[in-house]
Amino acid sequence: MLVRINTAPRMSIDGHLAALAGEGMCYSEFRYRRGLEIFGEGEEPEYVYQIVSGAVRTYKLLPDGRRQINAFHLAGDMFGFENEAIHRFTAEAIVETHAHLMRRSSILEAVRNGGAGTKDLIKFVTQNLAHAESHMLLLGRKTSLERVTAFLLEMDERLHHPDVMILPMSRRDIADYLGLTLETVSRALSILRDEGLLRFDGNTQRRLELVDRDALAKIDA
Amino acid sequence: MLVRINTAPRMSIDGHLAALAGEGMCYSEFRYRRGLEIFGEGEEPEYVYQIVSGAVRTYKLLPDGRRQINAFHLAGDMFGFENEAIHRFTAEAIVETHAHLMRRSSILEAVRNGGAGTKDLIKFVTQNLAHAESHMLLLGRKTSLERVTAFLLEMDERLHHPDVMILPMSRRDIADYLGLTLETVSRALSILRDEGLLRFDGNTQRRLELVDRDALAKIDA
DNA sequence: TCCCGAGCTTGAGCCGGATCAATCCCGGCT
DNA sequence: AGCCGGGATTGATCCGGCTCAAGCTCGGGA
């Protein structure tokens, strides 16, 4: 399952994990192959993760298989922190992913000792909450076109407005994030393309270029 | 706007606010009339609130008026904490509500000083996040009947399984919480009543009795 | 006591997104 | 170069929840 590519603990030099537990804390680096489960809903949390490269989806399932993806995590993002003794969702690598791992117990202890990283931890959880709240607005009240547009703008922002956006996730992943079906996502993208707001870039359908960000922002109510 | 009913600072004896900032912290008690806005989305956060009695809805609006209620807050619940310098949503009293207020700056300072309440603050934000995550699953993937059932079971639990549940919120509020219309909520309740899983209690439509909680739990996928 | 208005229920018809079903496209393999 | 398979697009039809509309219920006030 896990592919350990660096067993020797290393010092954290920058990034959130370092901020959380302070310098001098150590972590390991792991690699997860495309599609691999990183942890499962209900499992006992052992680590907190920061992505070095790759992409991760976190999701919940209903008993009959319906899936809701909470969030996508990209390079630099942290995920997997749990306050209670249980993972509230499953995490999977969307593509080959490298991540730094730090023991959850270290984080909790740092908080207990009034460590400097406490503020960062609160900030981290609060940002997740803010994201979840705006996603509830999307899921409860936006149309399919608004949802897909919002998704594109979110990814555009998180990828720092690249000329060509390379999406690591499939149409099905996008659909399960937006509370739609993959066909509806595909249709919405086609509409935006036909309206000239975006271009499918060349060969593959996961590379696309936002041509008119202002117009997209207007669609996203 | 605010109706101050107790200007003299009082000591906190129990509850979350006390835990947050430690004993010796003071707070005021305010009363909000039915329908009154407690704070608005985008405003600068000044207080953190704990409900003594009553009920509060927190929500976001789209420009055209579509509304998504994030959460209902009942007696004993805390709400309104912000890490950043802005309120992410609006809060309104659903019915006449009494609340304890504590200055946000006190909380932040307590965290800065490594106060004992820090752990409670993290727990508070994390619980909100957990609620938001399961609500995303509801909004993204559940049917109308499942949503209404989940709502009833949530309220039943939070009101400690009363014989007769008295809902403070309207059908429209429930609908805006569940991402439905008020008609659909009403129809779902009628179905559950016709199936014998709940009873409308006598005179008013906001009093209801859950007759078969197990059957309801089965419906909520 | 009666009336009024807000909230709720119920009905009829419609529509946006789901479902079912072909292709199509591209990457990877031989 | 040709083949194969998974992902994406597009089309046709369906249906769950929305919209529009009428009528009911209950609480409050004159």
mmCIF file with all atom_site columns, C-alpha atoms in Angstrom, chain A residues 16-22 25-27 46-50 78-83 100-122 124-125, chain B residues 118-119 122:
data_model
loop_
_atom_site.group_PDB
_atom_site.id
_atom_site.type_symbol
_atom_site.label_atom_id
_atom_site.label_alt_id
_atom_site.label_comp_id
_atom_site.label_asym_id
_atom_site.label_entity_id
_atom_site.label_seq_id
_atom_site.pdbx_PDB_ins_code
_atom_site.Cartn_x
_atom_site.Cartn_y
_atom_site.Cartn_z
_atom_site.occupancy
_atom_site.B_iso_or_equiv
_atom_site.pdbx_formal_charge
_atom_site.auth_seq_id
_atom_site.auth_comp_id
_atom_site.auth_asym_id
_atom_site.auth_atom_id
_atom_site.pdbx_PDB_model_num
ATOM 1  C CA . HIS A 1 16  ? 2.681  24.388 7.088  1.00 0.00 ? 16  HIS A CA 1
ATOM 2  C CA . LEU A 1 17  ? 3.764  21.256 8.818  1.00 0.00 ? 17  LEU A CA 1
ATOM 3  C CA . ALA A 1 18  ? 6.870  22.995 10.032 1.00 0.00 ? 18  ALA A CA 1
ATOM 4  C CA . ALA A 1 19  ? 4.832  25.938 11.252 1.00 0.00 ? 19  ALA A CA 1
ATOM 5  C CA . LEU A 1 20  ? 2.509  23.614 13.071 1.00 0.00 ? 20  LEU A CA 1
ATOM 6  C CA . ALA A 1 21  ? 4.943  21.801 15.204 1.00 0.00 ? 21  ALA A CA 1
ATOM 7  C CA . GLY A 1 22  ? 7.891  24.140 15.133 1.00 0.00 ? 22  GLY A CA 1
ATOM 8  C CA . MET A 1 25  ? 10.040 18.383 14.318 1.00 0.00 ? 25  MET A CA 1
ATOM 9  C CA . CYS A 1 26  ? 10.711 15.581 11.906 1.00 0.00 ? 26  CYS A CA 1
ATOM 10 C CA . TYR A 1 27  ? 8.687  13.971 9.190  1.00 0.00 ? 27  TYR A CA 1
ATOM 11 C CA . GLU A 1 46  ? -1.971 8.511  12.605 1.00 0.00 ? 46  GLU A CA 1
ATOM 12 C CA . TYR A 1 47  ? -0.514 11.222 10.408 1.00 0.00 ? 47  TYR A CA 1
ATOM 13 C CA . VAL A 1 48  ? -1.099 14.678 9.064  1.00 0.00 ? 48  VAL A CA 1
ATOM 14 C CA . TYR A 1 49  ? -0.133 15.147 5.429  1.00 0.00 ? 49  TYR A CA 1
ATOM 15 C CA . GLN A 1 50  ? 1.317  17.876 3.263  1.00 0.00 ? 50  GLN A CA 1
ATOM 16 C CA . MET A 1 78  ? -2.225 20.043 4.118  1.00 0.00 ? 78  MET A CA 1
ATOM 17 C CA . PHE A 1 79  ? -4.922 17.507 4.894  1.00 0.00 ? 79  PHE A CA 1
ATOM 18 C CA . GLY A 1 80  ? -5.825 14.703 7.249  1.00 0.00 ? 80  GLY A CA 1
ATOM 19 C CA . PHE A 1 81  ? -5.727 16.491 10.585 1.00 0.00 ? 81  PHE A CA 1
ATOM 20 C CA . GLU A 1 82  ? -8.310 15.091 12.980 1.00 0.00 ? 82  GLU A CA 1
ATOM 21 C CA . ASN A 1 83  ? -9.149 16.365 16.413 1.00 0.00 ? 83  ASN A CA 1
ATOM 22 C CA . HIS A 1 100 ? 5.278  14.777 3.817  1.00 0.00 ? 100 HIS A CA 1
ATOM 23 C CA . LEU A 1 101 ? 3.870  13.002 6.840  1.00 0.00 ? 101 LEU A CA 1
ATOM 24 C CA . MET A 1 102 ? 4.016  14.125 10.426 1.00 0.00 ? 102 MET A CA 1
ATOM 25 C CA . ARG A 1 103 ? 2.705  12.146 13.350 1.00 0.00 ? 103 ARG A CA 1
ATOM 26 C CA . ARG A 1 104 ? -0.621 13.430 14.591 1.00 0.00 ? 104 ARG A CA 1
ATOM 27 C CA . SER A 1 105 ? 0.552  12.943 18.167 1.00 0.00 ? 105 SER A CA 1
ATOM 28 C CA . SER A 1 106 ? 3.332  15.501 17.631 1.00 0.00 ? 106 SER A CA 1
ATOM 29 C CA . ILE A 1 107 ? 0.813  18.095 16.521 1.00 0.00 ? 107 ILE A CA 1
ATOM 30 C CA . LEU A 1 108 ? -1.526 17.418 19.416 1.00 0.00 ? 108 LEU A CA 1
ATOM 31 C CA . GLU A 1 109 ? 1.337  17.612 21.863 1.00 0.00 ? 109 GLU A CA 1
ATOM 32 C CA . ALA A 1 110 ? 2.533  20.889 20.405 1.00 0.00 ? 110 ALA A CA 1
ATOM 33 C CA . VAL A 1 111 ? -0.956 22.294 20.972 1.00 0.00 ? 111 VAL A CA 1
ATOM 34 C CA . ARG A 1 112 ? -1.034 20.952 24.501 1.00 0.00 ? 112 ARG A CA 1
ATOM 35 C CA . ASN A 1 113 ? 2.243  22.699 25.238 1.00 0.00 ? 113 ASN A CA 1
ATOM 36 C CA . GLY A 1 114 ? 0.984  25.966 23.850 1.00 0.00 ? 114 GLY A CA 1
ATOM 37 C CA . GLY A 1 115 ? 3.291  25.678 20.848 1.00 0.00 ? 115 GLY A CA 1
ATOM 38 C CA . ALA A 1 116 ? 3.599  28.461 18.316 1.00 0.00 ? 116 ALA A CA 1
ATOM 39 C CA . GLY A 1 117 ? 1.916  26.304 15.698 1.00 0.00 ? 117 GLY A CA 1
ATOM 40 C CA . THR A 1 118 ? -1.405 26.386 17.500 1.00 0.00 ? 118 THR A CA 1
ATOM 41 C CA . LYS A 1 119 ? -2.460 29.543 15.744 1.00 0.00 ? 119 LYS A CA 1
ATOM 42 C CA . ASP A 1 120 ? -1.611 27.943 12.414 1.00 0.00 ? 120 ASP A CA 1
ATOM 43 C CA . LEU A 1 121 ? -3.647 24.889 13.272 1.00 0.00 ? 121 LEU A CA 1
ATOM 44 C CA . ILE A 1 122 ? -6.686 27.022 14.089 1.00 0.00 ? 122 ILE A CA 1
ATOM 45 C CA . PHE A 1 124 ? -5.896 25.669 8.922  1.00 0.00 ? 124 PHE A CA 1
ATOM 46 C CA . VAL A 1 125 ? -9.116 24.238 10.341 1.00 0.00 ? 125 VAL A CA 1
ATOM 47 C CA . THR B 1 118 ? -7.301 26.765 23.009 1.00 0.00 ? 118 THR B CA 1
ATOM 48 C CA . LYS B 1 119 ? -8.062 23.076 22.858 1.00 0.00 ? 119 LYS B CA 1
ATOM 49 C CA . ILE B 1 122 ? -9.956 23.842 18.085 1.00 0.00 ? 122 ILE B CA 1
#
